[in-house]
JSON list of C-alpha atoms in Angstrom, two decimals:
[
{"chain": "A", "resi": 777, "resn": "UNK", "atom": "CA", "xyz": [9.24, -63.78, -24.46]},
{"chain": "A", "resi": 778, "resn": "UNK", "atom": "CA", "xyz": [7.76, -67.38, -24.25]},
{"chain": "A", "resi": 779, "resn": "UNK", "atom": "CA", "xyz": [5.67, -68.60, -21.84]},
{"chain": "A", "resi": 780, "resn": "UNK", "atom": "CA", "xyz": [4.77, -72.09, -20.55]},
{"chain": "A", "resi": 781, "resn": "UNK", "atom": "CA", "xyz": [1.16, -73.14, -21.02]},
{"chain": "A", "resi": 782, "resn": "UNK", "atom": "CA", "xyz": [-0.39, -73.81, -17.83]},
{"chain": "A", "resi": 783, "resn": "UNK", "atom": "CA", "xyz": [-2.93, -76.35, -17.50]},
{"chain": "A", "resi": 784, "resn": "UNK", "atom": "CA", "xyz": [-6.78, -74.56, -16.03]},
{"chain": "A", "resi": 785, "resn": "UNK", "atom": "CA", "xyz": [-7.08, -76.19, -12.38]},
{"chain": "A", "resi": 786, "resn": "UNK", "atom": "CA", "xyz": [-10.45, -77.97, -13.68]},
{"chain": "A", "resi": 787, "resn": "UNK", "atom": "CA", "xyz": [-8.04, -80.11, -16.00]},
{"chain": "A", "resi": 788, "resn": "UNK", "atom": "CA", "xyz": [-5.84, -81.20, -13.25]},
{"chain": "A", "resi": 789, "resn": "UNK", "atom": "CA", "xyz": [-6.89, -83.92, -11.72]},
{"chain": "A", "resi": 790, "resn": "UNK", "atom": "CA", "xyz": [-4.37, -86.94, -11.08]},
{"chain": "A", "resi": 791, "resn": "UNK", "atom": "CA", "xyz": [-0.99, -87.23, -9.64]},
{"chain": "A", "resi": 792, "resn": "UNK", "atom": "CA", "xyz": [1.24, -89.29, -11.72]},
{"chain": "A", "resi": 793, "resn": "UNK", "atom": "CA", "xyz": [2.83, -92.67, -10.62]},
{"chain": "A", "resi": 794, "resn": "UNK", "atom": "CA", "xyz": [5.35, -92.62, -13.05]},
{"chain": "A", "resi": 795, "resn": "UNK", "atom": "CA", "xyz": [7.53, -89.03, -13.96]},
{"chain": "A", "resi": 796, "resn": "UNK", "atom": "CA", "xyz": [8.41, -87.99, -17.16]},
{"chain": "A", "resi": 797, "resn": "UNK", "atom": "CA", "xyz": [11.94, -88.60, -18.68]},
{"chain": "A", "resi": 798, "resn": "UNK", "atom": "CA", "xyz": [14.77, -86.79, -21.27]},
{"chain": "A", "resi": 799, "resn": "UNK", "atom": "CA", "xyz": [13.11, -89.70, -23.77]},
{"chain": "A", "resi": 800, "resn": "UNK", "atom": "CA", "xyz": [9.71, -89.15, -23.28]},
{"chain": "A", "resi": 801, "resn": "UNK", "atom": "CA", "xyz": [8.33, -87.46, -27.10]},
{"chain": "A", "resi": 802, "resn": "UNK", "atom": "CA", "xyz": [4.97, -86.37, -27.49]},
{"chain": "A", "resi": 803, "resn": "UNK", "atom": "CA", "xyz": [5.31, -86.28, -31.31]},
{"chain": "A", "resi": 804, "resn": "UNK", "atom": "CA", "xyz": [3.77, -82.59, -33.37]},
{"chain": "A", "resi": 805, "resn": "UNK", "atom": "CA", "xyz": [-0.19, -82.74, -33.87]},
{"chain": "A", "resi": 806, "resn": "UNK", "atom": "CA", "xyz": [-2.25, -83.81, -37.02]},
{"chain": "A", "resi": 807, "resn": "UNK", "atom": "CA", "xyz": [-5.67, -82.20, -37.61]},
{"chain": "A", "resi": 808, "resn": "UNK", "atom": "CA", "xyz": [-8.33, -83.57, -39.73]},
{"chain": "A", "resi": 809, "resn": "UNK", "atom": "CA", "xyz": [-12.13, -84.63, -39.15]},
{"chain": "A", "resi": 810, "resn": "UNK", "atom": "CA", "xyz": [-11.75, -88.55, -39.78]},
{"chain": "A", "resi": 811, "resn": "UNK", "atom": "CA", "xyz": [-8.69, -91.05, -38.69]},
{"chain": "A", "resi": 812, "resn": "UNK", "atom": "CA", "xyz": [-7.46, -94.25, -39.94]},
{"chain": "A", "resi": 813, "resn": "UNK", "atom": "CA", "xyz": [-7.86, -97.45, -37.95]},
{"chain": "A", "resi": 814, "resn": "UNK", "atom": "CA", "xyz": [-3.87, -97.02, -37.40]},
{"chain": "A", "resi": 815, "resn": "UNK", "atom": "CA", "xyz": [-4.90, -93.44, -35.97]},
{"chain": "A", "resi": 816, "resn": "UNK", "atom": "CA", "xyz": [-3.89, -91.73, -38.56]},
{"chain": "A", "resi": 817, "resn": "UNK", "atom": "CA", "xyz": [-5.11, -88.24, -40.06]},
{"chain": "A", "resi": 818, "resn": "UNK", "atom": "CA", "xyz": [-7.21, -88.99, -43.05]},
{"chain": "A", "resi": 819, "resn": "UNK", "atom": "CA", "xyz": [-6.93, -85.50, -45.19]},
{"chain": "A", "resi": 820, "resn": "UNK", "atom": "CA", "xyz": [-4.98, -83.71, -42.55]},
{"chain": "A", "resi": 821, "resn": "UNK", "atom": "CA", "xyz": [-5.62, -79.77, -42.64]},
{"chain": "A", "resi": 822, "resn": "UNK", "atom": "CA", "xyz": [-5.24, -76.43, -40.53]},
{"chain": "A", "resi": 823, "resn": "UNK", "atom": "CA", "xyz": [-8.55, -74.81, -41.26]},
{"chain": "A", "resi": 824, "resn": "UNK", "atom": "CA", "xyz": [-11.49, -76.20, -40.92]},
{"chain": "A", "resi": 825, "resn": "UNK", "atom": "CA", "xyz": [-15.07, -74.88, -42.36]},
{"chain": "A", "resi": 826, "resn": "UNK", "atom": "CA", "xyz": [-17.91, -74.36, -40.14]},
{"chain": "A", "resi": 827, "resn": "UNK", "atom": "CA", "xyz": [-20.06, -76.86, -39.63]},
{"chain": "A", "resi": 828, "resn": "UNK", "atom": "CA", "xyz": [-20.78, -79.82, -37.38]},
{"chain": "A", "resi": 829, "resn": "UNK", "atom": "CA", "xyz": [-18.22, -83.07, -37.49]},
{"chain": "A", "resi": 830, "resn": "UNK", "atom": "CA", "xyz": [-15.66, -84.34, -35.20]},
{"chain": "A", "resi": 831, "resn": "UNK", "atom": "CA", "xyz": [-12.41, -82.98, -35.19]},
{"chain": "A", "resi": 832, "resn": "UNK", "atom": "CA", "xyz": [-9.09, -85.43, -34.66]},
{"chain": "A", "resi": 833, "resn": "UNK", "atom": "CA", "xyz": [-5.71, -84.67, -33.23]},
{"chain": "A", "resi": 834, "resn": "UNK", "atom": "CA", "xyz": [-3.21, -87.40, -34.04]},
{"chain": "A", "resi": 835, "resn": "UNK", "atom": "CA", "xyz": [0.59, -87.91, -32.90]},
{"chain": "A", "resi": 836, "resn": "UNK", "atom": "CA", "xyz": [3.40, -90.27, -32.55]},
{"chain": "A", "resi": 837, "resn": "UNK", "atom": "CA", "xyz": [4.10, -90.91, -28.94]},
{"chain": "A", "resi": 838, "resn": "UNK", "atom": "CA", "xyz": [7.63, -92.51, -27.61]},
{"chain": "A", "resi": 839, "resn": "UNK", "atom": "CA", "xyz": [9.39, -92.86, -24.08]},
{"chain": "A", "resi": 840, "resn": "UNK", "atom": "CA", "xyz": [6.16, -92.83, -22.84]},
{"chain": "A", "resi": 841, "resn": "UNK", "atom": "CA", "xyz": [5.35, -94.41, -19.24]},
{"chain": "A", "resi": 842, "resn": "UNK", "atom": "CA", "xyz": [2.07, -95.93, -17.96]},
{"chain": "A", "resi": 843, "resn": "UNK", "atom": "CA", "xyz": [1.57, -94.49, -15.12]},
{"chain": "A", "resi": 844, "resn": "UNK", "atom": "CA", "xyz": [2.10, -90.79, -16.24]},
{"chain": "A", "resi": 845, "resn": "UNK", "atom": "CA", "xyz": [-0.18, -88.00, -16.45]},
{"chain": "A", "resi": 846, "resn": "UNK", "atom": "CA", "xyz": [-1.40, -86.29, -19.70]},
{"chain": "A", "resi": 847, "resn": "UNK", "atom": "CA", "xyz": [-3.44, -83.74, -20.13]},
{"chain": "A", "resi": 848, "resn": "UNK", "atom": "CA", "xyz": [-5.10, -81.85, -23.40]},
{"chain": "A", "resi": 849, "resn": "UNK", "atom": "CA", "xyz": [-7.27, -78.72, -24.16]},
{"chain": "A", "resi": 850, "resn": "UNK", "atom": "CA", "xyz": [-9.13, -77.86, -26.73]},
{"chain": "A", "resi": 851, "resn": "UNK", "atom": "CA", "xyz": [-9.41, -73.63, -27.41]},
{"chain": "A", "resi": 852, "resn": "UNK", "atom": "CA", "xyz": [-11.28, -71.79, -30.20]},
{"chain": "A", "resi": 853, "resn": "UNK", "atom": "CA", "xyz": [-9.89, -68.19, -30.45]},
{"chain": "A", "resi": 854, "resn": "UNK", "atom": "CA", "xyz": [-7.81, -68.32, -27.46]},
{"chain": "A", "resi": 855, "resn": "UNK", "atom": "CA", "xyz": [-10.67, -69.34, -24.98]},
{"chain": "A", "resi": 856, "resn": "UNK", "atom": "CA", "xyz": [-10.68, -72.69, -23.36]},
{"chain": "A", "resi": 857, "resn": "UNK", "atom": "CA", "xyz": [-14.42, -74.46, -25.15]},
{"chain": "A", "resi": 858, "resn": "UNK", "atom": "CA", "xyz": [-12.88, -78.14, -23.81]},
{"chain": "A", "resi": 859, "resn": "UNK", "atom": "CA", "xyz": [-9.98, -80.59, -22.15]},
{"chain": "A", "resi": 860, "resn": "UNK", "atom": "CA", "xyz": [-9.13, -82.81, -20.08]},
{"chain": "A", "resi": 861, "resn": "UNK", "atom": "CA", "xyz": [-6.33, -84.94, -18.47]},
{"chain": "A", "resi": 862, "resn": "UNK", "atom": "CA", "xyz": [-6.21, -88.79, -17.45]},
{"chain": "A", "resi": 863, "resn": "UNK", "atom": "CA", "xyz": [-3.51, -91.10, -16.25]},
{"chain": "A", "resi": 864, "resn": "UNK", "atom": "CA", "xyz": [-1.48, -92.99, -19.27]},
{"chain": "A", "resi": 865, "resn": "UNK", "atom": "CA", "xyz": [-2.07, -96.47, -20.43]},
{"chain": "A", "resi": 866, "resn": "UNK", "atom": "CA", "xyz": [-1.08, -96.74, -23.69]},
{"chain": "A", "resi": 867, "resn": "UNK", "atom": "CA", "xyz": [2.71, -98.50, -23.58]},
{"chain": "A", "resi": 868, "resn": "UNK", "atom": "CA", "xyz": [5.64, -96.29, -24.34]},
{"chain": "A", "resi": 869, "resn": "UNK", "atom": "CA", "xyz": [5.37, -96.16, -28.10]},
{"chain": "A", "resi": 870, "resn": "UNK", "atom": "CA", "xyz": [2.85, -95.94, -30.89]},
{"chain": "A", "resi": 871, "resn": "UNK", "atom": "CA", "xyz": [0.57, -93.59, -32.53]},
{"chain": "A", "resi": 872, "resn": "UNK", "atom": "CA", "xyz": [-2.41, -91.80, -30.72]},
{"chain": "A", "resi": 873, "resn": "UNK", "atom": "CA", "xyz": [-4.95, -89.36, -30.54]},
{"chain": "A", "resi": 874, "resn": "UNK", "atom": "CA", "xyz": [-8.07, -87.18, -29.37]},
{"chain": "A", "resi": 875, "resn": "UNK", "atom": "CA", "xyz": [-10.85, -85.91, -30.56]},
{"chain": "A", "resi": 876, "resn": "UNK", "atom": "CA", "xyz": [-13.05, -82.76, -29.75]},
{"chain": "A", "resi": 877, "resn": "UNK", "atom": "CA", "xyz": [-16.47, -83.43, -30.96]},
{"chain": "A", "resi": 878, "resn": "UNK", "atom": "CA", "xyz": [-18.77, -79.99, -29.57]},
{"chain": "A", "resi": 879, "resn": "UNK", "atom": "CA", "xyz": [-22.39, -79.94, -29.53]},
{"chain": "A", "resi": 880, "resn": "UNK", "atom": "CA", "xyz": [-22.47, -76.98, -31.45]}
]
């Protein structure tokens, strides 16, 4: 049985002006420690080594609104470590990412 993510209450903090819509693609994630200036994964990869370095998630967005609200997390072994969630101002197309970069 599948279940929808939910987002932790800490990570929701805006109300959308603009709604989501049959168009609207989030494209599938790209790992890899460094990114292109087109935002792009350099080396893309599924495991990662210990150690300390940035890590990069890149996608394709389309039918994307400003105005909308998006909202990420970060988990290591099932348990929330970071995330966050912002109102959308990137246009309705292009490529995009985030990052996680821990102290630790």
């Amino acid at each position: 049985m599948a279940t929808t993510p939910t987002l932790p209450e800490a990570f929701d903090r805006f109300q959308p002006t603009a709604e989501l819509n049959e168009e609207s693609d989030l494209g599938t994630l790209t790992f890899s420690t460094e990114i292109s200036d087109e935002y792009e994964a350099v080396n893309a990869q599924e495991i990662f080594p210990e150690g300390f370095y940035t890590l990069y998630a890149t996608f394709a967005y389309d039918g994307l609104a400003d105005g909308m609200v998006w909202s990420w997390i970060w988990r290591h072994n099932g348990e929330v470590v970071e995330g966050g969630n912002e109102v959308w101002n990137y246009g309705d197309e292009g490529p995009g990412y985030i990052y996680f970069n821990p102290e630790e």
